[in-house]
Short mmCIF file of C-alpha atoms in Angstrom, two decimals:
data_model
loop_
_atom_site.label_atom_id
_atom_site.label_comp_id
_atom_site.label_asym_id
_atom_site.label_seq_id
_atom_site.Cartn_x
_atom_site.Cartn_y
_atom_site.Cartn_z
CA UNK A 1 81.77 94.26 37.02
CA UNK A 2 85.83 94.64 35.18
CA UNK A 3 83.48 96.26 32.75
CA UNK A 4 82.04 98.74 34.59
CA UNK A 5 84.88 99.27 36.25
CA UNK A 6 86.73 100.17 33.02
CA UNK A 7 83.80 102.22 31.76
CA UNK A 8 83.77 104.38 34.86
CA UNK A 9 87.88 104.53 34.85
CA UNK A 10 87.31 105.62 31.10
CA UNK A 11 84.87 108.71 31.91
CA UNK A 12 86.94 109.79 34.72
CA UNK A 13 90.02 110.19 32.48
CA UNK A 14 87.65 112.08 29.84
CA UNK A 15 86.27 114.25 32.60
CA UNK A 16 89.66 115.72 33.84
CA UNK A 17 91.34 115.56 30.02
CA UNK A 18 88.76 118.16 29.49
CA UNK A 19 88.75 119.95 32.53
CA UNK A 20 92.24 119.99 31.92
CA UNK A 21 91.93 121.38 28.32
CA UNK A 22 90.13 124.27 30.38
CA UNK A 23 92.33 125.06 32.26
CA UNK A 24 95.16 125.12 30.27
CA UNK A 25 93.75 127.82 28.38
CA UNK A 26 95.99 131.03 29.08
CA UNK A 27 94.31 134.39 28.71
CA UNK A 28 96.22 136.47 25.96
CA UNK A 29 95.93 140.54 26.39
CA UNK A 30 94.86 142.47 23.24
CA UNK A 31 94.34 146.22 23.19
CA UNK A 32 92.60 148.35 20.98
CA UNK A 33 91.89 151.67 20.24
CA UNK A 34 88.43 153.39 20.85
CA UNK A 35 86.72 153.53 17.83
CA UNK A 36 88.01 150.88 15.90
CA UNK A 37 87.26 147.26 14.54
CA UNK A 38 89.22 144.22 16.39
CA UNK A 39 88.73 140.27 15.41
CA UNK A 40 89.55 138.51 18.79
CA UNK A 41 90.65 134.13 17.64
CA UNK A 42 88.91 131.55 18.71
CA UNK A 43 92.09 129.19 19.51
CA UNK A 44 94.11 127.85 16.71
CA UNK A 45 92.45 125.80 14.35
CA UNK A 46 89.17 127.33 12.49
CA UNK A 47 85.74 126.36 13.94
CA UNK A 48 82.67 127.00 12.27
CA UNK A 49 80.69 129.77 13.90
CA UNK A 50 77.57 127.77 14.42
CA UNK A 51 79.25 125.43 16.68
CA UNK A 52 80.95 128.15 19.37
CA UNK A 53 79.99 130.52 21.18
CA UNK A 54 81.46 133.71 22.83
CA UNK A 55 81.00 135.35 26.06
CA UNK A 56 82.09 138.10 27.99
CA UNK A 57 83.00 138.55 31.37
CA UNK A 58 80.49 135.29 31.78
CA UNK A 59 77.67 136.71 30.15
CA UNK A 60 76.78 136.23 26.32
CA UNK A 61 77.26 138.94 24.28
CA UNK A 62 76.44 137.44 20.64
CA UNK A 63 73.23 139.67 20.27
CA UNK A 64 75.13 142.85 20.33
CA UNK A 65 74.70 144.37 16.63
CA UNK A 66 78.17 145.32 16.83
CA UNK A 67 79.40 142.29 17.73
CA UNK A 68 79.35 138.54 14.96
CA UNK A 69 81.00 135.33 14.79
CA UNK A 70 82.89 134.52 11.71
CA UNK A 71 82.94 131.44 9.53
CA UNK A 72 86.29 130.54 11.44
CA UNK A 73 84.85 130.80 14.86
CA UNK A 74 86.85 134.71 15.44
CA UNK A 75 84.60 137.26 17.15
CA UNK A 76 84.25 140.73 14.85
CA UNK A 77 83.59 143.33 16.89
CA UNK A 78 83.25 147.27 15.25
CA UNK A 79 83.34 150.41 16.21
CA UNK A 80 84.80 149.88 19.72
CA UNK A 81 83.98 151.65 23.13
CA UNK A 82 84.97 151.38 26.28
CA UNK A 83 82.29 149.36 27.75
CA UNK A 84 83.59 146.70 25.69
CA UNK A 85 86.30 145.90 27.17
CA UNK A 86 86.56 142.71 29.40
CA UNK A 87 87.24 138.75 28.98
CA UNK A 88 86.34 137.24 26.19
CA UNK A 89 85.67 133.29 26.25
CA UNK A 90 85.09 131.29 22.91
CA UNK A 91 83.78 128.02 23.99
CA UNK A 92 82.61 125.07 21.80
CA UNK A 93 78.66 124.57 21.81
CA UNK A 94 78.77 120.96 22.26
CA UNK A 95 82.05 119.78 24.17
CA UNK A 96 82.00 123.39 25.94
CA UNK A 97 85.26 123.13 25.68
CA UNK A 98 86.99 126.74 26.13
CA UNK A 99 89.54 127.04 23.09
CA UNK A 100 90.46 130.75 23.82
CA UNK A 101 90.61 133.64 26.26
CA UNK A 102 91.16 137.24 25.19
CA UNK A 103 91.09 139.68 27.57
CA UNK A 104 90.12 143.17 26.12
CA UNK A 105 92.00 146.06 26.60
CA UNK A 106 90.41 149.36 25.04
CA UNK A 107 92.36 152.83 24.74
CA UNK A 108 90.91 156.21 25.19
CA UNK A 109 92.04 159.63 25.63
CA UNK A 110 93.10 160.45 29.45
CA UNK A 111 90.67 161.57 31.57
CA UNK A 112 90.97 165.10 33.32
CA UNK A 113 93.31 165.29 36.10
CA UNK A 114 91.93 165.33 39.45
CA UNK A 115 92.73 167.05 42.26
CA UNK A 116 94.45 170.08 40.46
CA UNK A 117 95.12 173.14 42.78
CA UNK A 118 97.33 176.09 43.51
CA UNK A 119 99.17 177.18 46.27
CA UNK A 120 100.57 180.64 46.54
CA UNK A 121 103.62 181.00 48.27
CA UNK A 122 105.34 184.74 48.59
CA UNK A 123 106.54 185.39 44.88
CA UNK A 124 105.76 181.63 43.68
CA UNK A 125 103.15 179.31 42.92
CA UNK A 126 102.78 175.81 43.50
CA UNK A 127 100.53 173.61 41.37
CA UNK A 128 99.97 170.34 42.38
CA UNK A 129 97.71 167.61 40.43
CA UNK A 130 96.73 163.59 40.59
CA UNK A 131 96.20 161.21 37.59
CA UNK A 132 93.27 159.06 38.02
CA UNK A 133 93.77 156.97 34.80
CA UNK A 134 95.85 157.32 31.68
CA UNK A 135 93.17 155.89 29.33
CA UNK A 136 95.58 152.95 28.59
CA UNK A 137 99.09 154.73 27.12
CA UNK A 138 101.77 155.67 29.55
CA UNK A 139 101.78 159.75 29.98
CA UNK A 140 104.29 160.79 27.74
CA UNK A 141 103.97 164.79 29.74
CA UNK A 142 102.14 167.58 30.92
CA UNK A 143 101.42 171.12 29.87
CA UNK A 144 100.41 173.91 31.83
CA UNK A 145 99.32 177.52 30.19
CA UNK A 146 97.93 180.65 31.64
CA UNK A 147 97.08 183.70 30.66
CA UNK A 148 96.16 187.14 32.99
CA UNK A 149 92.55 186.77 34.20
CA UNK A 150 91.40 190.58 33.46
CA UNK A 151 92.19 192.63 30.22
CA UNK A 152 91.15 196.37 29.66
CA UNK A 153 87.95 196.36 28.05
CA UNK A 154 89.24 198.12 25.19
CA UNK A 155 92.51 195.39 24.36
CA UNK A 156 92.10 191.97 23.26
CA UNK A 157 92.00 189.18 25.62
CA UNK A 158 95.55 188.36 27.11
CA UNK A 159 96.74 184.98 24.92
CA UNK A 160 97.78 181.95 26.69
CA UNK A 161 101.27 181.28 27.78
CA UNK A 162 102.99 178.17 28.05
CA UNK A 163 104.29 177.88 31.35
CA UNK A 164 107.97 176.95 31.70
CA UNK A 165 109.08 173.88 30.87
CA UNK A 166 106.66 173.44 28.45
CA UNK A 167 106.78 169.54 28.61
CA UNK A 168 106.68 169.03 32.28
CA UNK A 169 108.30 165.09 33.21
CA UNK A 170 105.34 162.84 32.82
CA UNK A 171 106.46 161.97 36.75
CA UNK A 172 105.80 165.45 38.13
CA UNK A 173 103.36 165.81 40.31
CA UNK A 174 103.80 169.84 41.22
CA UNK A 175 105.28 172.71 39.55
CA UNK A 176 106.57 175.38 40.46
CA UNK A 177 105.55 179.55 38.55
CA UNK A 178 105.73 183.11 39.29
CA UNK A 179 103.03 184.13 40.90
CA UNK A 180 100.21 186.42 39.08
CA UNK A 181 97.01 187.24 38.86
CA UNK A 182 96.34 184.27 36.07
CA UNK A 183 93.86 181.71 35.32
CA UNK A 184 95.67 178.53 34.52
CA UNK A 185 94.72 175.19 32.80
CA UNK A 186 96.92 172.22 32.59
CA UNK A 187 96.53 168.46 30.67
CA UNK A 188 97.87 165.47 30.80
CA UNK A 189 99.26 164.34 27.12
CA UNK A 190 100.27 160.54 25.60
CA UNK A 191 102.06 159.92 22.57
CA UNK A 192 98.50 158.91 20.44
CA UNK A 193 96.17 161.48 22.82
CA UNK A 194 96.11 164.97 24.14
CA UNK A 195 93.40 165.16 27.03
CA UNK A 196 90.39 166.77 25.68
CA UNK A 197 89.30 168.10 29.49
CA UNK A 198 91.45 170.47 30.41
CA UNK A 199 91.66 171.65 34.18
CA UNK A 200 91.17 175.72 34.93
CA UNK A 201 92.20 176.27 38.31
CA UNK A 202 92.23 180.25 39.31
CA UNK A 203 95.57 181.41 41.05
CA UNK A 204 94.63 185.08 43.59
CA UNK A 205 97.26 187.64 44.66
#
């Protein structure tokens, strides 16, 4: 009966050392740019691959061609989109103990602006816009350009202008021109992206 006792005591204090060992594990933040290759650790110490496993967001991702465990345990993953990104979990196949977390963090170019429009106002315009997501950098500013929206059919088109200040604060959400018959496009801009989508909003005497 001691015996039992002692085995059971025994198990119990195996149970929550691992349980422990799971929860102890803190989730580190890596970020990555689209595109690119990223190894993501499996804890510490070097594990061969054939005795972890990875999964993401819960679900297990090891089939993915672009995705293969290395001799040290580390997840390889190439050519990185945005639908990879998530929480990464390498967990040992037989103690399924969880040696690291990685959540994913992939950057892309910002996303159009939303919301852009203009309000005429007796010799100015106001343009006013709303950042949905900044693809992972902070803005560094915005840039606004127009140009007239009918030319003579004999003249080139009219070029586009930079509307003044050219960098506009990446905190602005207006701004403020003189008003014109113009068509108008503004994007956002980080310090590693310029927003391919640019926003063409039409400004009427």
């Amino acid at each position: 009966m001691i015996l039992k006792t002692i085995f059971c005591v025994l198990i119990v204090v195996v149970l929550a050392e691992v349980c422990c060992c799971m929860d102890n594990v803190e989730t580190e933040e890596m970020g990555v740019d689209e595109r690119q290759n990223i190894f993501l650790p499996c804890g510490e110490e070097a594990i061969e691959s054939y005795r972890v496993s990875w999964v993401r967001d819960g679900r297990d991702d090891n089939q993915t061609p672009r995705r293969s465990i290395f001799n040290n345990g580390s997840l390889f993953i190439s050519d990185i989109t945005r639908h990879d990104a998530g929480i990464y979990e390498c967990q040992g196949i037989e103690d399924e103990i969880i040696r690291s977390k990685v959540k994913l963090v992939v950057r892309t170019p910002p996303p159009p602006l939303v919301n852009v429009t203009v309000h005429a106002c007796t010799i100015l315009a106001s343009i006013r816009w709303e950042v949905e997501d900044t693809g992972g950098y902070p803005i560094d500013y915005f840039k606004a350009q127009f140009r007239l929206k009918h030319t003579p059919d004999d003249q080139l088109a009219d070029p586009w202008h930079p509307v003044v200040p050219e960098h506009i604060s990446s905190s602005a959400v207006r701004l403020n021109y003189s008003r014109t018959r113009i068509k108008l496009e503004i994007v956002n801009s980080t310090n590693f992206y310029l927003s391919q989508c640019k926003q063409t909003v039409l400004c009427r005497n």
